């Protein structure tokens, strides 16, 4: 996913900055990380308060198998409902949830 498309998706929230992160990209709004792009997939930040919304929408949590211990590691990033990619208003709602989760995390 290129930076222009990322900026377009988050336009309803406001201007975002994009930095290299985890071999992918970190997306920041107001100096708060709100999303990552890993292996070409855009994932939004979530927390205990917003996870139920992501689960109800059928989103998937980013997980990977740790190389040192072989255990599944769950990250605080979730997929975006497909419908949000084509609906700027819906995407803004999801982006705002991610921003609020990032602020609550203090990062």
PDB file of N, CA and C in Angstrom, residues 2-100:
ATOM      1  N   UNK A   2       0.666   2.129  -0.961  1.00  0.00           N
ATOM      2  CA  UNK A   2       1.538   3.301  -1.053  1.00  0.00           C
ATOM      3  C   UNK A   2       1.057   4.420  -0.118  1.00  0.00           C
ATOM      4  N   UNK A   3       1.960   5.358   0.144  1.00  0.00           N
ATOM      5  CA  UNK A   3       1.689   6.424   1.101  1.00  0.00           C
ATOM      6  C   UNK A   3       0.526   7.309   0.680  1.00  0.00           C
ATOM      7  N   UNK A   4       0.352   7.518  -0.611  1.00  0.00           N
ATOM      8  CA  UNK A   4      -0.746   8.348  -1.095  1.00  0.00           C
ATOM      9  C   UNK A   4      -2.099   7.718  -0.741  1.00  0.00           C
ATOM     10  N   UNK A   5      -2.226   6.415  -0.932  1.00  0.00           N
ATOM     11  CA  UNK A   5      -3.464   5.714  -0.598  1.00  0.00           C
ATOM     12  C   UNK A   5      -3.709   5.734   0.913  1.00  0.00           C
ATOM     13  N   UNK A   6      -2.651   5.569   1.692  1.00  0.00           N
ATOM     14  CA  UNK A   6      -2.780   5.626   3.152  1.00  0.00           C
ATOM     15  C   UNK A   6      -3.312   6.996   3.575  1.00  0.00           C
ATOM     16  N   UNK A   7      -2.710   8.058   3.063  1.00  0.00           N
ATOM     17  CA  UNK A   7      -3.152   9.420   3.399  1.00  0.00           C
ATOM     18  C   UNK A   7      -4.607   9.630   2.999  1.00  0.00           C
ATOM     19  N   UNK A   8      -4.984   9.103   1.857  1.00  0.00           N
ATOM     20  CA  UNK A   8      -6.365   9.221   1.381  1.00  0.00           C
ATOM     21  C   UNK A   8      -7.337   8.515   2.333  1.00  0.00           C
ATOM     22  N   UNK A   9      -6.984   7.321   2.784  1.00  0.00           N
ATOM     23  CA  UNK A   9      -7.856   6.569   3.686  1.00  0.00           C
ATOM     24  C   UNK A   9      -8.076   7.289   5.018  1.00  0.00           C
ATOM     25  N   UNK A  10      -7.064   7.996   5.506  1.00  0.00           N
ATOM     26  CA  UNK A  10      -7.151   8.663   6.795  1.00  0.00           C
ATOM     27  C   UNK A  10      -7.518  10.143   6.683  1.00  0.00           C
ATOM     28  N   UNK A  11      -7.859  10.586   5.496  1.00  0.00           N
ATOM     29  CA  UNK A  11      -8.168  11.991   5.236  1.00  0.00           C
ATOM     30  C   UNK A  11      -9.256  12.541   6.170  1.00  0.00           C
ATOM     31  N   UNK A  12     -10.266  11.746   6.482  1.00  0.00           N
ATOM     32  CA  UNK A  12     -11.349  12.200   7.349  1.00  0.00           C
ATOM     33  C   UNK A  12     -10.902  12.456   8.781  1.00  0.00           C
ATOM     34  N   UNK A  13      -9.842  11.809   9.211  1.00  0.00           N
ATOM     35  CA  UNK A  13      -9.289  12.013  10.546  1.00  0.00           C
ATOM     36  C   UNK A  13      -8.390  13.239  10.550  1.00  0.00           C
ATOM     37  N   UNK A  14      -7.598  13.376   9.510  1.00  0.00           N
ATOM     38  CA  UNK A  14      -6.660  14.485   9.397  1.00  0.00           C
ATOM     39  C   UNK A  14      -5.360  14.000   8.788  1.00  0.00           C
ATOM     40  N   UNK A  15      -4.382  14.891   8.660  1.00  0.00           N
ATOM     41  CA  UNK A  15      -3.106  14.503   8.048  1.00  0.00           C
ATOM     42  C   UNK A  15      -2.345  13.504   8.929  1.00  0.00           C
ATOM     43  N   UNK A  16      -1.853  12.462   8.306  1.00  0.00           N
ATOM     44  CA  UNK A  16      -1.078  11.451   9.016  1.00  0.00           C
ATOM     45  C   UNK A  16       0.371  11.506   8.568  1.00  0.00           C
ATOM     46  N   UNK A  17       1.253  11.018   9.429  1.00  0.00           N
ATOM     47  CA  UNK A  17       2.655  10.848   9.035  1.00  0.00           C
ATOM     48  C   UNK A  17       2.917   9.345   8.965  1.00  0.00           C
ATOM     49  N   UNK A  18       3.829   8.989   8.091  1.00  0.00           N
ATOM     50  CA  UNK A  18       4.114   7.581   7.831  1.00  0.00           C
ATOM     51  C   UNK A  18       5.614   7.360   8.020  1.00  0.00           C
ATOM     52  N   UNK A  19       5.945   6.361   8.849  1.00  0.00           N
ATOM     53  CA  UNK A  19       7.350   6.058   9.128  1.00  0.00           C
ATOM     54  C   UNK A  19       7.588   4.556   8.994  1.00  0.00           C
ATOM     55  N   UNK A  20       8.832   4.195   8.729  1.00  0.00           N
ATOM     56  CA  UNK A  20       9.182   2.776   8.676  1.00  0.00           C
ATOM     57  C   UNK A  20       9.028   2.170  10.059  1.00  0.00           C
ATOM     58  N   UNK A  21       8.475   0.935  10.106  1.00  0.00           N
ATOM     59  CA  UNK A  21       8.233   0.278  11.379  1.00  0.00           C
ATOM     60  C   UNK A  21       7.988  -1.202  11.146  1.00  0.00           C
ATOM     61  N   UNK A  22       8.602  -2.066  11.942  1.00  0.00           N
ATOM     62  CA  UNK A  22       8.394  -3.524  11.862  1.00  0.00           C
ATOM     63  C   UNK A  22       8.613  -4.070  10.454  1.00  0.00           C
ATOM     64  N   UNK A  23       9.495  -3.498   9.681  1.00  0.00           N
ATOM     65  CA  UNK A  23       9.679  -3.946   8.307  1.00  0.00           C
ATOM     66  C   UNK A  23       8.530  -3.519   7.416  1.00  0.00           C
ATOM     67  N   UNK A  24       7.667  -2.665   7.923  1.00  0.00           N
ATOM     68  CA  UNK A  24       6.528  -2.150   7.168  1.00  0.00           C
ATOM     69  C   UNK A  24       6.436  -0.649   7.397  1.00  0.00           C
ATOM     70  N   UNK A  25       5.236  -0.185   7.728  1.00  0.00           N
ATOM     71  CA  UNK A  25       5.023   1.243   7.949  1.00  0.00           C
ATOM     72  C   UNK A  25       4.193   1.453   9.203  1.00  0.00           C
ATOM     73  N   UNK A  26       4.511   2.515   9.931  1.00  0.00           N
ATOM     74  CA  UNK A  26       3.695   2.964  11.048  1.00  0.00           C
ATOM     75  C   UNK A  26       2.967   4.218  10.610  1.00  0.00           C
ATOM     76  N   UNK A  27       1.684   4.323  10.931  1.00  0.00           N
ATOM     77  CA  UNK A  27       0.887   5.492  10.571  1.00  0.00           C
ATOM     78  C   UNK A  27       0.558   6.222  11.868  1.00  0.00           C
ATOM     79  N   UNK A  28       0.850   7.519  11.891  1.00  0.00           N
ATOM     80  CA  UNK A  28       0.687   8.334  13.086  1.00  0.00           C
ATOM     81  C   UNK A  28      -0.235   9.513  12.799  1.00  0.00           C
ATOM     82  N   UNK A  29      -1.054   9.845  13.795  1.00  0.00           N
ATOM     83  CA  UNK A  29      -1.865  11.048  13.767  1.00  0.00           C
ATOM     84  C   UNK A  29      -1.640  11.765  15.079  1.00  0.00           C
ATOM     85  N   UNK A  30      -1.288  13.021  15.019  1.00  0.00           N
ATOM     86  CA  UNK A  30      -1.042  13.811  16.224  1.00  0.00           C
ATOM     87  C   UNK A  30       0.012  13.128  17.099  1.00  0.00           C
ATOM     88  N   UNK A  31       1.045  12.566  16.465  1.00  0.00           N
ATOM     89  CA  UNK A  31       2.155  11.869  17.130  1.00  0.00           C
ATOM     90  C   UNK A  31       1.737  10.614  17.887  1.00  0.00           C
ATOM     91  N   UNK A  32       0.574  10.072  17.563  1.00  0.00           N
ATOM     92  CA  UNK A  32       0.072   8.838  18.171  1.00  0.00           C
ATOM     93  C   UNK A  32      -0.010   7.782  17.081  1.00  0.00           C
ATOM     94  N   UNK A  33       0.576   6.608  17.324  1.00  0.00           N
ATOM     95  CA  UNK A  33       0.494   5.547  16.326  1.00  0.00           C
ATOM     96  C   UNK A  33      -0.937   5.018  16.291  1.00  0.00           C
ATOM     97  N   UNK A  34      -1.497   4.956  15.084  1.00  0.00           N
ATOM     98  CA  UNK A  34      -2.885   4.518  14.939  1.00  0.00           C
ATOM     99  C   UNK A  34      -3.023   3.293  14.045  1.00  0.00           C
ATOM    100  N   UNK A  35      -1.979   2.990  13.282  1.00  0.00           N
ATOM    101  CA  UNK A  35      -2.076   1.865  12.360  1.00  0.00           C
ATOM    102  C   UNK A  35      -0.688   1.441  11.906  1.00  0.00           C
ATOM    103  N   UNK A  36      -0.630   0.247  11.341  1.00  0.00           N
ATOM    104  CA  UNK A  36       0.590  -0.263  10.720  1.00  0.00           C
ATOM    105  C   UNK A  36       0.219  -0.906   9.385  1.00  0.00           C
ATOM    106  N   UNK A  37       1.190  -0.943   8.508  1.00  0.00           N
ATOM    107  CA  UNK A  37       1.062  -1.722   7.275  1.00  0.00           C
ATOM    108  C   UNK A  37       2.114  -2.810   7.372  1.00  0.00           C
ATOM    109  N   UNK A  38       1.665  -4.042   7.444  1.00  0.00           N
ATOM    110  CA  UNK A  38       2.540  -5.200   7.549  1.00  0.00           C
ATOM    111  C   UNK A  38       2.215  -6.148   6.406  1.00  0.00           C
ATOM    112  N   UNK A  39       3.242  -6.511   5.644  1.00  0.00           N
ATOM    113  CA  UNK A  39       3.059  -7.409   4.492  1.00  0.00           C
ATOM    114  C   UNK A  39       1.933  -6.928   3.586  1.00  0.00           C
ATOM    115  N   UNK A  40       1.846  -5.604   3.405  1.00  0.00           N
ATOM    116  CA  UNK A  40       0.859  -5.019   2.509  1.00  0.00           C
ATOM    117  C   UNK A  40      -0.532  -4.856   3.082  1.00  0.00           C
ATOM    118  N   UNK A  41      -0.747  -5.277   4.334  1.00  0.00           N
ATOM    119  CA  UNK A  41      -2.072  -5.169   4.944  1.00  0.00           C
ATOM    120  C   UNK A  41      -2.100  -4.021   5.953  1.00  0.00           C
ATOM    121  N   UNK A  42      -3.126  -3.192   5.849  1.00  0.00           N
ATOM    122  CA  UNK A  42      -3.331  -2.090   6.778  1.00  0.00           C
ATOM    123  C   UNK A  42      -4.091  -2.596   7.995  1.00  0.00           C
ATOM    124  N   UNK A  43      -3.530  -2.349   9.183  1.00  0.00           N
ATOM    125  CA  UNK A  43      -4.116  -2.814  10.437  1.00  0.00           C
ATOM    126  C   UNK A  43      -4.240  -1.636  11.397  1.00  0.00           C
ATOM    127  N   UNK A  44      -5.371  -1.531  12.073  1.00  0.00           N
ATOM    128  CA  UNK A  44      -5.621  -0.426  12.998  1.00  0.00           C
ATOM    129  C   UNK A  44      -5.342  -0.816  14.438  1.00  0.00           C
ATOM    130  N   UNK A  45      -4.885   0.161  15.221  1.00  0.00           N
ATOM    131  CA  UNK A  45      -4.620  -0.045  16.654  1.00  0.00           C
ATOM    132  C   UNK A  45      -5.940  -0.233  17.390  1.00  0.00           C
ATOM    133  N   UNK A  46      -5.942  -1.167  18.315  1.00  0.00           N
ATOM    134  CA  UNK A  46      -7.115  -1.411  19.150  1.00  0.00           C
ATOM    135  C   UNK A  46      -6.650  -1.664  20.575  1.00  0.00           C
ATOM    136  N   UNK A  47      -7.584  -1.600  21.487  1.00  0.00           N
ATOM    137  CA  UNK A  47      -7.286  -1.890  22.889  1.00  0.00           C
ATOM    138  C   UNK A  47      -8.494  -2.582  23.507  1.00  0.00           C
ATOM    139  N   UNK A  48      -8.403  -2.831  24.798  1.00  0.00           N
ATOM    140  CA  UNK A  48      -9.465  -3.551  25.506  1.00  0.00           C
ATOM    141  C   UNK A  48     -10.841  -2.923  25.272  1.00  0.00           C
ATOM    142  N   UNK A  49     -10.873  -1.603  25.183  1.00  0.00           N
ATOM    143  CA  UNK A  49     -12.146  -0.904  25.009  1.00  0.00           C
ATOM    144  C   UNK A  49     -12.702  -1.029  23.585  1.00  0.00           C
ATOM    145  N   UNK A  50     -11.836  -1.045  22.576  1.00  0.00           N
ATOM    146  CA  UNK A  50     -12.315  -1.057  21.190  1.00  0.00           C
ATOM    147  C   UNK A  50     -12.319  -2.439  20.539  1.00  0.00           C
ATOM    148  N   UNK A  51     -11.645  -3.415  21.128  1.00  0.00           N
ATOM    149  CA  UNK A  51     -11.606  -4.764  20.541  1.00  0.00           C
ATOM    150  C   UNK A  51     -13.004  -5.324  20.268  1.00  0.00           C
ATOM    151  N   UNK A  52     -13.979  -5.145  21.172  1.00  0.00           N
ATOM    152  CA  UNK A  52     -15.311  -5.685  20.866  1.00  0.00           C
ATOM    153  C   UNK A  52     -15.898  -5.152  19.555  1.00  0.00           C
ATOM    154  N   UNK A  53     -15.617  -3.896  19.222  1.00  0.00           N
ATOM    155  CA  UNK A  53     -16.096  -3.335  17.949  1.00  0.00           C
ATOM    156  C   UNK A  53     -15.445  -4.050  16.766  1.00  0.00           C
ATOM    157  N   UNK A  54     -14.142  -4.300  16.870  1.00  0.00           N
ATOM    158  CA  UNK A  54     -13.431  -4.996  15.797  1.00  0.00           C
ATOM    159  C   UNK A  54     -13.939  -6.427  15.663  1.00  0.00           C
ATOM    160  N   UNK A  55     -14.132  -7.093  16.791  1.00  0.00           N
ATOM    161  CA  UNK A  55     -14.633  -8.469  16.755  1.00  0.00           C
ATOM    162  C   UNK A  55     -16.031  -8.526  16.143  1.00  0.00           C
ATOM    163  N   UNK A  56     -16.912  -7.593  16.533  1.00  0.00           N
ATOM    164  CA  UNK A  56     -18.283  -7.572  16.019  1.00  0.00           C
ATOM    165  C   UNK A  56     -18.322  -7.343  14.511  1.00  0.00           C
ATOM    166  N   UNK A  57     -17.314  -6.639  13.992  1.00  0.00           N
ATOM    167  CA  UNK A  57     -17.243  -6.361  12.555  1.00  0.00           C
ATOM    168  C   UNK A  57     -16.553  -7.494  11.788  1.00  0.00           C
ATOM    169  N   UNK A  58     -16.124  -8.540  12.497  1.00  0.00           N
ATOM    170  CA  UNK A  58     -15.481  -9.676  11.841  1.00  0.00           C
ATOM    171  C   UNK A  58     -14.024  -9.449  11.483  1.00  0.00           C
ATOM    172  N   UNK A  59     -13.395  -8.497  12.151  1.00  0.00           N
ATOM    173  CA  UNK A  59     -11.986  -8.192  11.874  1.00  0.00           C
ATOM    174  C   UNK A  59     -11.085  -9.243  12.523  1.00  0.00           C
ATOM    175  N   UNK A  60      -9.834  -9.324  12.030  1.00  0.00           N
ATOM    176  CA  UNK A  60      -8.851 -10.282  12.533  1.00  0.00           C
ATOM    177  C   UNK A  60      -7.714  -9.546  13.248  1.00  0.00           C
ATOM    178  N   UNK A  61      -7.258 -10.132  14.342  1.00  0.00           N
ATOM    179  CA  UNK A  61      -6.122  -9.568  15.063  1.00  0.00           C
ATOM    180  C   UNK A  61      -4.823 -10.042  14.419  1.00  0.00           C
ATOM    181  N   UNK A  62      -3.829  -9.146  14.406  1.00  0.00           N
ATOM    182  CA  UNK A  62      -2.509  -9.499  13.887  1.00  0.00           C
ATOM    183  C   UNK A  62      -1.818 -10.383  14.920  1.00  0.00           C
ATOM    184  N   UNK A  63      -1.454 -11.576  14.490  1.00  0.00           N
ATOM    185  CA  UNK A  63      -0.696 -12.496  15.322  1.00  0.00           C
ATOM    186  C   UNK A  63       0.484 -13.028  14.516  1.00  0.00           C
ATOM    187  N   UNK A  64       1.487 -13.476  15.222  1.00  0.00           N
ATOM    188  CA  UNK A  64       2.621 -14.134  14.576  1.00  0.00           C
ATOM    189  C   UNK A  64       3.212 -15.135  15.558  1.00  0.00           C
ATOM    190  N   UNK A  65       3.982 -16.058  15.042  1.00  0.00           N
ATOM    191  CA  UNK A  65       4.651 -17.056  15.879  1.00  0.00           C
ATOM    192  C   UNK A  65       6.045 -16.548  16.215  1.00  0.00           C
ATOM    193  N   UNK A  66       6.324 -16.434  17.504  1.00  0.00           N
ATOM    194  CA  UNK A  66       7.636 -15.959  17.954  1.00  0.00           C
ATOM    195  C   UNK A  66       8.733 -16.929  17.546  1.00  0.00           C
ATOM    196  N   UNK A  67       9.817 -16.396  17.023  1.00  0.00           N
ATOM    197  CA  UNK A  67      10.894 -17.253  16.532  1.00  0.00           C
ATOM    198  C   UNK A  67      11.688 -17.915  17.657  1.00  0.00           C
ATOM    199  N   UNK A  68      11.789 -17.285  18.805  1.00  0.00           N
ATOM    200  CA  UNK A  68      12.576 -17.850  19.895  1.00  0.00           C
ATOM    201  C   UNK A  68      11.827 -18.891  20.707  1.00  0.00           C
ATOM    202  N   UNK A  69      10.537 -18.675  20.896  1.00  0.00           N
ATOM    203  CA  UNK A  69       9.784 -19.573  21.771  1.00  0.00           C
ATOM    204  C   UNK A  69       8.705 -20.362  21.035  1.00  0.00           C
ATOM    205  N   UNK A  70       8.430 -20.010  19.786  1.00  0.00           N
ATOM    206  CA  UNK A  70       7.459 -20.748  18.991  1.00  0.00           C
ATOM    207  C   UNK A  70       6.009 -20.554  19.405  1.00  0.00           C
ATOM    208  N   UNK A  71       5.754 -19.593  20.295  1.00  0.00           N
ATOM    209  CA  UNK A  71       4.398 -19.338  20.759  1.00  0.00           C
ATOM    210  C   UNK A  71       3.740 -18.237  19.927  1.00  0.00           C
ATOM    211  N   UNK A  72       2.422 -18.280  19.867  1.00  0.00           N
ATOM    212  CA  UNK A  72       1.658 -17.277  19.141  1.00  0.00           C
ATOM    213  C   UNK A  72       1.663 -15.965  19.932  1.00  0.00           C
ATOM    214  N   UNK A  73       2.001 -14.882  19.253  1.00  0.00           N
ATOM    215  CA  UNK A  73       2.044 -13.556  19.865  1.00  0.00           C
ATOM    216  C   UNK A  73       0.935 -12.716  19.231  1.00  0.00           C
ATOM    217  N   UNK A  74       0.075 -12.143  20.061  1.00  0.00           N
ATOM    218  CA  UNK A  74      -1.019 -11.293  19.581  1.00  0.00           C
ATOM    219  C   UNK A  74      -0.610  -9.831  19.729  1.00  0.00           C
ATOM    220  N   UNK A  75      -0.735  -9.088  18.643  1.00  0.00           N
ATOM    221  CA  UNK A  75      -0.397  -7.668  18.638  1.00  0.00           C
ATOM    222  C   UNK A  75      -1.688  -6.847  18.726  1.00  0.00           C
ATOM    223  N   UNK A  76      -1.600  -5.594  19.174  1.00  0.00           N
ATOM    224  CA  UNK A  76      -2.804  -4.781  19.344  1.00  0.00           C
ATOM    225  C   UNK A  76      -3.259  -4.097  18.047  1.00  0.00           C
ATOM    226  N   UNK A  77      -3.196  -4.800  16.950  1.00  0.00           N
ATOM    227  CA  UNK A  77      -3.600  -4.254  15.657  1.00  0.00           C
ATOM    228  C   UNK A  77      -4.573  -5.215  14.990  1.00  0.00           C
ATOM    229  N   UNK A  78      -5.599  -4.653  14.374  1.00  0.00           N
ATOM    230  CA  UNK A  78      -6.684  -5.439  13.791  1.00  0.00           C
ATOM    231  C   UNK A  78      -6.942  -5.030  12.347  1.00  0.00           C
ATOM    232  N   UNK A  79      -7.438  -5.973  11.573  1.00  0.00           N
ATOM    233  CA  UNK A  79      -7.815  -5.677  10.187  1.00  0.00           C
ATOM    234  C   UNK A  79      -8.995  -4.702  10.178  1.00  0.00           C
ATOM    235  N   UNK A  80      -9.233  -4.141   9.010  1.00  0.00           N
ATOM    236  CA  UNK A  80     -10.294  -3.156   8.816  1.00  0.00           C
ATOM    237  C   UNK A  80     -11.421  -3.813   8.034  1.00  0.00           C
ATOM    238  N   UNK A  81     -12.673  -3.533   8.391  1.00  0.00           N
ATOM    239  CA  UNK A  81     -13.767  -4.092   7.584  1.00  0.00           C
ATOM    240  C   UNK A  81     -13.626  -3.659   6.114  1.00  0.00           C
ATOM    241  N   UNK A  82     -13.828  -4.589   5.203  1.00  0.00           N
ATOM    242  CA  UNK A  82     -13.681  -4.289   3.776  1.00  0.00           C
ATOM    243  C   UNK A  82     -14.508  -3.085   3.353  1.00  0.00           C
ATOM    244  N   UNK A  83     -15.700  -2.948   3.918  1.00  0.00           N
ATOM    245  CA  UNK A  83     -16.592  -1.854   3.531  1.00  0.00           C
ATOM    246  C   UNK A  83     -15.993  -0.478   3.828  1.00  0.00           C
ATOM    247  N   UNK A  84     -15.102  -0.383   4.824  1.00  0.00           N
ATOM    248  CA  UNK A  84     -14.508   0.907   5.189  1.00  0.00           C
ATOM    249  C   UNK A  84     -13.544   1.415   4.124  1.00  0.00           C
ATOM    250  N   UNK A  85     -12.978   0.521   3.335  1.00  0.00           N
ATOM    251  CA  UNK A  85     -12.043   0.946   2.288  1.00  0.00           C
ATOM    252  C   UNK A  85     -12.746   1.741   1.187  1.00  0.00           C
ATOM    253  N   UNK A  86     -14.050   1.536   1.033  1.00  0.00           N
ATOM    254  CA  UNK A  86     -14.803   2.227  -0.018  1.00  0.00           C
ATOM    255  C   UNK A  86     -15.739   3.294   0.524  1.00  0.00           C
ATOM    256  N   UNK A  87     -15.769   3.488   1.832  1.00  0.00           N
ATOM    257  CA  UNK A  87     -16.670   4.450   2.457  1.00  0.00           C
ATOM    258  C   UNK A  87     -15.856   5.367   3.373  1.00  0.00           C
ATOM    259  N   UNK A  88     -15.538   6.583   2.901  1.00  0.00           N
ATOM    260  CA  UNK A  88     -14.703   7.482   3.707  1.00  0.00           C
ATOM    261  C   UNK A  88     -15.270   7.779   5.091  1.00  0.00           C
ATOM    262  N   UNK A  89     -16.589   7.878   5.209  1.00  0.00           N
ATOM    263  CA  UNK A  89     -17.184   8.160   6.518  1.00  0.00           C
ATOM    264  C   UNK A  89     -16.976   6.992   7.478  1.00  0.00           C
ATOM    265  N   UNK A  90     -17.161   5.781   6.977  1.00  0.00           N
ATOM    266  CA  UNK A  90     -16.944   4.594   7.815  1.00  0.00           C
ATOM    267  C   UNK A  90     -15.469   4.479   8.196  1.00  0.00           C
ATOM    268  N   UNK A  91     -14.583   4.748   7.249  1.00  0.00           N
ATOM    269  CA  UNK A  91     -13.152   4.675   7.542  1.00  0.00           C
ATOM    270  C   UNK A  91     -12.773   5.681   8.624  1.00  0.00           C
ATOM    271  N   UNK A  92     -13.383   6.851   8.594  1.00  0.00           N
ATOM    272  CA  UNK A  92     -13.095   7.861   9.607  1.00  0.00           C
ATOM    273  C   UNK A  92     -13.496   7.372  10.990  1.00  0.00           C
ATOM    274  N   UNK A  93     -14.624   6.675  11.093  1.00  0.00           N
ATOM    275  CA  UNK A  93     -15.061   6.117  12.381  1.00  0.00           C
ATOM    276  C   UNK A  93     -14.022   5.135  12.900  1.00  0.00           C
ATOM    277  N   UNK A  94     -13.544   4.238  12.021  1.00  0.00           N
ATOM    278  CA  UNK A  94     -12.549   3.244  12.437  1.00  0.00           C
ATOM    279  C   UNK A  94     -11.219   3.913  12.773  1.00  0.00           C
ATOM    280  N   UNK A  95     -10.820   4.911  12.004  1.00  0.00           N
ATOM    281  CA  UNK A  95      -9.566   5.623  12.266  1.00  0.00           C
ATOM    282  C   UNK A  95      -9.632   6.341  13.612  1.00  0.00           C
ATOM    283  N   UNK A  96     -10.783   6.921  13.922  1.00  0.00           N
ATOM    284  CA  UNK A  96     -10.941   7.612  15.203  1.00  0.00           C
ATOM    285  C   UNK A  96     -10.852   6.614  16.365  1.00  0.00           C
ATOM    286  N   UNK A  97     -11.425   5.431  16.195  1.00  0.00           N
ATOM    287  CA  UNK A  97     -11.298   4.391  17.235  1.00  0.00           C
ATOM    288  C   UNK A  97      -9.827   4.052  17.467  1.00  0.00           C
ATOM    289  N   UNK A  98      -9.084   3.921  16.373  1.00  0.00           N
ATOM    290  CA  UNK A  98      -7.663   3.598  16.477  1.00  0.00           C
ATOM    291  C   UNK A  98      -6.896   4.714  17.179  1.00  0.00           C
ATOM    292  N   UNK A  99      -7.218   5.962  16.851  1.00  0.00           N
ATOM    293  CA  UNK A  99      -6.565   7.096  17.489  1.00  0.00           C
ATOM    294  C   UNK A  99      -6.868   7.115  18.995  1.00  0.00           C
ATOM    295  N   UNK A 100      -8.124   6.882  19.333  1.00  0.00           N
ATOM    296  CA  UNK A 100      -8.499   6.866  20.750  1.00  0.00           C
ATOM    297  C   UNK A 100      -7.782   5.738  21.492  1.00  0.00           C
TER     298      UNK A 100
END
